């Protein structure tokens, strides 16, 4: 398995001036946010969920996004976070006989991030994954 991009290492090494702040609540449906100096992530998330939310917020920092972002920007950030957190070779190695929840757990991401990665595969990636799944079924 290829070691994916690690948002915790990025926070430590690249964004050392940014403070990670667990928070008891954010508006409904919001698991994390940043004000450019702090990253706030809702308490009580799983390790995989925290990792995915942190990755998402770090990408907002890279983009220098300020304030609330519209759906288009959020989708772009979700896609980039999924791509960084789930290297394609790790998808190829996954045990696709398992439920998606278990595959996500094995990849150390939440199910939503895995779903984004799968939905946004490039056409060559889609073909390679399809061929890999087809070959494993006939084996």
PDB file of C-alpha atoms in Angstrom:
ATOM      1  CA  UNK A   1       0.000   0.000   0.000  1.00  0.00           C
ATOM      2  CA  UNK A   2       1.263   3.449  -0.919  1.00  0.00           C
ATOM      3  CA  UNK A   3       1.417   5.800   2.038  1.00  0.00           C
ATOM      4  CA  UNK A   4      -1.046   8.567   1.288  1.00  0.00           C
ATOM      5  CA  UNK A   5      -0.603  12.259   1.876  1.00  0.00           C
ATOM      6  CA  UNK A   6      -0.753  12.831   5.636  1.00  0.00           C
ATOM      7  CA  UNK A   7      -2.672  15.958   6.671  1.00  0.00           C
ATOM      8  CA  UNK A   8      -1.346  15.795  10.246  1.00  0.00           C
ATOM      9  CA  UNK A   9       2.227  15.919   8.953  1.00  0.00           C
ATOM     10  CA  UNK A  10       1.249  18.769   6.641  1.00  0.00           C
ATOM     11  CA  UNK A  11      -0.230  20.688   9.564  1.00  0.00           C
ATOM     12  CA  UNK A  12       2.959  20.191  11.576  1.00  0.00           C
ATOM     13  CA  UNK A  13       5.490  20.771   8.784  1.00  0.00           C
ATOM     14  CA  UNK A  14       3.890  23.250   6.399  1.00  0.00           C
ATOM     15  CA  UNK A  15       1.241  24.979   8.487  1.00  0.00           C
ATOM     16  CA  UNK A  16       2.969  25.244  11.868  1.00  0.00           C
ATOM     17  CA  UNK A  17       1.435  28.678  12.473  1.00  0.00           C
ATOM     18  CA  UNK A  18      -2.080  27.232  12.185  1.00  0.00           C
ATOM     19  CA  UNK A  19      -3.672  25.962  15.398  1.00  0.00           C
ATOM     20  CA  UNK A  20      -5.856  22.864  15.425  1.00  0.00           C
ATOM     21  CA  UNK A  21      -8.830  23.514  17.697  1.00  0.00           C
ATOM     22  CA  UNK A  22     -11.388  20.848  18.543  1.00  0.00           C
ATOM     23  CA  UNK A  23     -14.788  22.474  18.960  1.00  0.00           C
ATOM     24  CA  UNK A  24     -18.015  21.190  20.496  1.00  0.00           C
ATOM     25  CA  UNK A  25     -20.250  22.270  17.619  1.00  0.00           C
ATOM     26  CA  UNK A  26     -20.454  24.054  14.301  1.00  0.00           C
ATOM     27  CA  UNK A  27     -23.520  24.827  12.180  1.00  0.00           C
ATOM     28  CA  UNK A  28     -25.517  21.795  11.014  1.00  0.00           C
ATOM     29  CA  UNK A  29     -23.667  19.769   8.403  1.00  0.00           C
ATOM     30  CA  UNK A  30     -20.334  21.531   9.012  1.00  0.00           C
ATOM     31  CA  UNK A  31     -17.613  19.316  10.467  1.00  0.00           C
ATOM     32  CA  UNK A  32     -14.734  21.750  10.156  1.00  0.00           C
ATOM     33  CA  UNK A  33     -13.750  25.251   9.123  1.00  0.00           C
ATOM     34  CA  UNK A  34     -10.799  27.591   9.119  1.00  0.00           C
ATOM     35  CA  UNK A  35     -10.395  31.302   9.700  1.00  0.00           C
ATOM     36  CA  UNK A  36      -6.858  31.347   8.277  1.00  0.00           C
ATOM     37  CA  UNK A  37      -5.244  31.123  11.714  1.00  0.00           C
ATOM     38  CA  UNK A  38      -7.101  28.165  13.218  1.00  0.00           C
ATOM     39  CA  UNK A  39      -8.691  24.968  12.000  1.00  0.00           C
ATOM     40  CA  UNK A  40     -11.793  24.044  13.953  1.00  0.00           C
ATOM     41  CA  UNK A  41     -12.971  20.433  13.815  1.00  0.00           C
ATOM     42  CA  UNK A  42     -16.018  19.109  15.623  1.00  0.00           C
ATOM     43  CA  UNK A  43     -15.293  16.853  18.614  1.00  0.00           C
ATOM     44  CA  UNK A  44     -16.489  13.273  18.491  1.00  0.00           C
ATOM     45  CA  UNK A  45     -15.481  12.419  14.939  1.00  0.00           C
ATOM     46  CA  UNK A  46     -13.713   9.173  14.168  1.00  0.00           C
ATOM     47  CA  UNK A  47      -9.998   9.267  13.430  1.00  0.00           C
ATOM     48  CA  UNK A  48     -10.723   8.822   9.722  1.00  0.00           C
ATOM     49  CA  UNK A  49     -13.322  11.604   9.750  1.00  0.00           C
ATOM     50  CA  UNK A  50     -10.918  13.999  11.522  1.00  0.00           C
ATOM     51  CA  UNK A  51      -8.221  13.140   9.000  1.00  0.00           C
ATOM     52  CA  UNK A  52     -10.542  13.843   6.068  1.00  0.00           C
ATOM     53  CA  UNK A  53     -11.878  17.100   7.537  1.00  0.00           C
ATOM     54  CA  UNK A  54      -8.343  18.292   8.311  1.00  0.00           C
ATOM     55  CA  UNK A  55      -7.243  17.511   4.745  1.00  0.00           C
ATOM     56  CA  UNK A  56     -10.217  19.469   3.423  1.00  0.00           C
ATOM     57  CA  UNK A  57      -9.429  22.505   5.570  1.00  0.00           C
ATOM     58  CA  UNK A  58      -5.721  22.435   4.687  1.00  0.00           C
ATOM     59  CA  UNK A  59      -6.621  22.548   1.010  1.00  0.00           C
ATOM     60  CA  UNK A  60      -8.776  25.602   1.706  1.00  0.00           C
ATOM     61  CA  UNK A  61      -5.697  27.194   3.306  1.00  0.00           C
ATOM     62  CA  UNK A  62      -3.549  26.308   0.282  1.00  0.00           C
ATOM     63  CA  UNK A  63      -6.124  27.912  -1.977  1.00  0.00           C
ATOM     64  CA  UNK A  64      -6.267  30.959   0.308  1.00  0.00           C
ATOM     65  CA  UNK A  65     -10.032  30.605   0.514  1.00  0.00           C
ATOM     66  CA  UNK A  66     -11.580  33.083   2.917  1.00  0.00           C
ATOM     67  CA  UNK A  67     -14.996  32.904   4.505  1.00  0.00           C
ATOM     68  CA  UNK A  68     -17.834  30.683   3.402  1.00  0.00           C
ATOM     69  CA  UNK A  69     -17.314  28.954   0.060  1.00  0.00           C
ATOM     70  CA  UNK A  70     -19.999  28.037  -2.436  1.00  0.00           C
ATOM     71  CA  UNK A  71     -20.850  24.529  -3.551  1.00  0.00           C
ATOM     72  CA  UNK A  72     -18.548  24.650  -6.582  1.00  0.00           C
ATOM     73  CA  UNK A  73     -15.454  25.416  -4.484  1.00  0.00           C
ATOM     74  CA  UNK A  74     -16.468  22.884  -1.830  1.00  0.00           C
ATOM     75  CA  UNK A  75     -16.765  20.145  -4.476  1.00  0.00           C
ATOM     76  CA  UNK A  76     -13.318  21.039  -5.879  1.00  0.00           C
ATOM     77  CA  UNK A  77     -11.791  20.882  -2.396  1.00  0.00           C
ATOM     78  CA  UNK A  78     -13.543  17.580  -1.611  1.00  0.00           C
ATOM     79  CA  UNK A  79     -12.237  16.099  -4.846  1.00  0.00           C
ATOM     80  CA  UNK A  80      -8.661  17.222  -4.156  1.00  0.00           C
ATOM     81  CA  UNK A  81      -8.765  15.944  -0.570  1.00  0.00           C
ATOM     82  CA  UNK A  82     -10.050  12.550  -1.744  1.00  0.00           C
ATOM     83  CA  UNK A  83      -7.371  12.346  -4.437  1.00  0.00           C
ATOM     84  CA  UNK A  84      -4.588  13.126  -1.962  1.00  0.00           C
ATOM     85  CA  UNK A  85      -5.873  10.844   0.783  1.00  0.00           C
ATOM     86  CA  UNK A  86      -6.553   7.851  -1.476  1.00  0.00           C
ATOM     87  CA  UNK A  87      -3.772   7.068  -3.937  1.00  0.00           C
ATOM     88  CA  UNK A  88      -5.143   5.240  -6.957  1.00  0.00           C
ATOM     89  CA  UNK A  89      -2.869   2.224  -6.407  1.00  0.00           C
ATOM     90  CA  UNK A  90      -4.467   1.790  -2.975  1.00  0.00           C
ATOM     91  CA  UNK A  91      -7.882   1.593  -4.650  1.00  0.00           C
ATOM     92  CA  UNK A  92      -6.528  -1.110  -6.936  1.00  0.00           C
ATOM     93  CA  UNK A  93      -5.296  -3.085  -3.928  1.00  0.00           C
ATOM     94  CA  UNK A  94      -8.537  -2.759  -1.939  1.00  0.00           C
ATOM     95  CA  UNK A  95     -10.645  -5.831  -1.196  1.00  0.00           C
ATOM     96  CA  UNK A  96     -13.757  -4.954  -3.185  1.00  0.00           C
ATOM     97  CA  UNK A  97     -15.629  -8.001  -1.868  1.00  0.00           C
ATOM     98  CA  UNK A  98     -16.138  -6.016   1.341  1.00  0.00           C
ATOM     99  CA  UNK A  99     -18.759  -3.342   2.034  1.00  0.00           C
ATOM    100  CA  UNK A 100     -17.766   0.218   1.122  1.00  0.00           C
ATOM    101  CA  UNK A 101     -17.627   1.161   4.815  1.00  0.00           C
ATOM    102  CA  UNK A 102     -14.948  -1.477   5.441  1.00  0.00           C
ATOM    103  CA  UNK A 103     -12.973  -0.469   2.357  1.00  0.00           C
ATOM    104  CA  UNK A 104     -13.028   3.144   3.550  1.00  0.00           C
ATOM    105  CA  UNK A 105     -11.844   2.027   6.978  1.00  0.00           C
ATOM    106  CA  UNK A 106      -8.987   0.041   5.401  1.00  0.00           C
ATOM    107  CA  UNK A 107      -8.010   3.138   3.406  1.00  0.00           C
ATOM    108  CA  UNK A 108      -8.189   5.257   6.600  1.00  0.00           C
ATOM    109  CA  UNK A 109     -10.836   7.615   5.236  1.00  0.00           C
ATOM    110  CA  UNK A 110     -14.529   8.138   5.839  1.00  0.00           C
ATOM    111  CA  UNK A 111     -17.054   6.644   3.466  1.00  0.00           C
ATOM    112  CA  UNK A 112     -17.987  10.041   2.002  1.00  0.00           C
ATOM    113  CA  UNK A 113     -14.377  10.688   0.952  1.00  0.00           C
ATOM    114  CA  UNK A 114     -14.134   7.266  -0.670  1.00  0.00           C
ATOM    115  CA  UNK A 115     -17.380   7.929  -2.527  1.00  0.00           C
ATOM    116  CA  UNK A 116     -16.012  11.254  -3.812  1.00  0.00           C
ATOM    117  CA  UNK A 117     -12.792   9.554  -4.963  1.00  0.00           C
ATOM    118  CA  UNK A 118     -14.737   6.872  -6.819  1.00  0.00           C
ATOM    119  CA  UNK A 119     -17.137   9.370  -8.384  1.00  0.00           C
ATOM    120  CA  UNK A 120     -14.296  11.529  -9.673  1.00  0.00           C
ATOM    121  CA  UNK A 121     -11.936   8.911 -11.083  1.00  0.00           C
ATOM    122  CA  UNK A 122     -10.358   9.870 -14.370  1.00  0.00           C
ATOM    123  CA  UNK A 123     -11.421   7.768 -17.338  1.00  0.00           C
ATOM    124  CA  UNK A 124      -8.103   5.834 -17.396  1.00  0.00           C
ATOM    125  CA  UNK A 125      -8.422   5.198 -13.629  1.00  0.00           C
ATOM    126  CA  UNK A 126     -12.018   4.057 -14.077  1.00  0.00           C
ATOM    127  CA  UNK A 127     -10.981   1.589 -16.807  1.00  0.00           C
ATOM    128  CA  UNK A 128      -8.059   0.230 -14.765  1.00  0.00           C
ATOM    129  CA  UNK A 129     -10.221  -0.272 -11.677  1.00  0.00           C
ATOM    130  CA  UNK A 130     -12.958  -1.894 -13.751  1.00  0.00           C
ATOM    131  CA  UNK A 131     -10.420  -4.258 -15.352  1.00  0.00           C
ATOM    132  CA  UNK A 132      -8.961  -5.096 -11.935  1.00  0.00           C
ATOM    133  CA  UNK A 133     -12.401  -5.894 -10.499  1.00  0.00           C
ATOM    134  CA  UNK A 134     -13.340  -7.941 -13.551  1.00  0.00           C
ATOM    135  CA  UNK A 135     -10.092  -9.949 -13.295  1.00  0.00           C
ATOM    136  CA  UNK A 136     -10.592 -10.617  -9.578  1.00  0.00           C
ATOM    137  CA  UNK A 137     -14.149 -11.903 -10.154  1.00  0.00           C
ATOM    138  CA  UNK A 138     -13.003 -14.356 -12.821  1.00  0.00           C
ATOM    139  CA  UNK A 139     -10.066 -15.619 -10.742  1.00  0.00           C
TER     140      UNK A 139
END
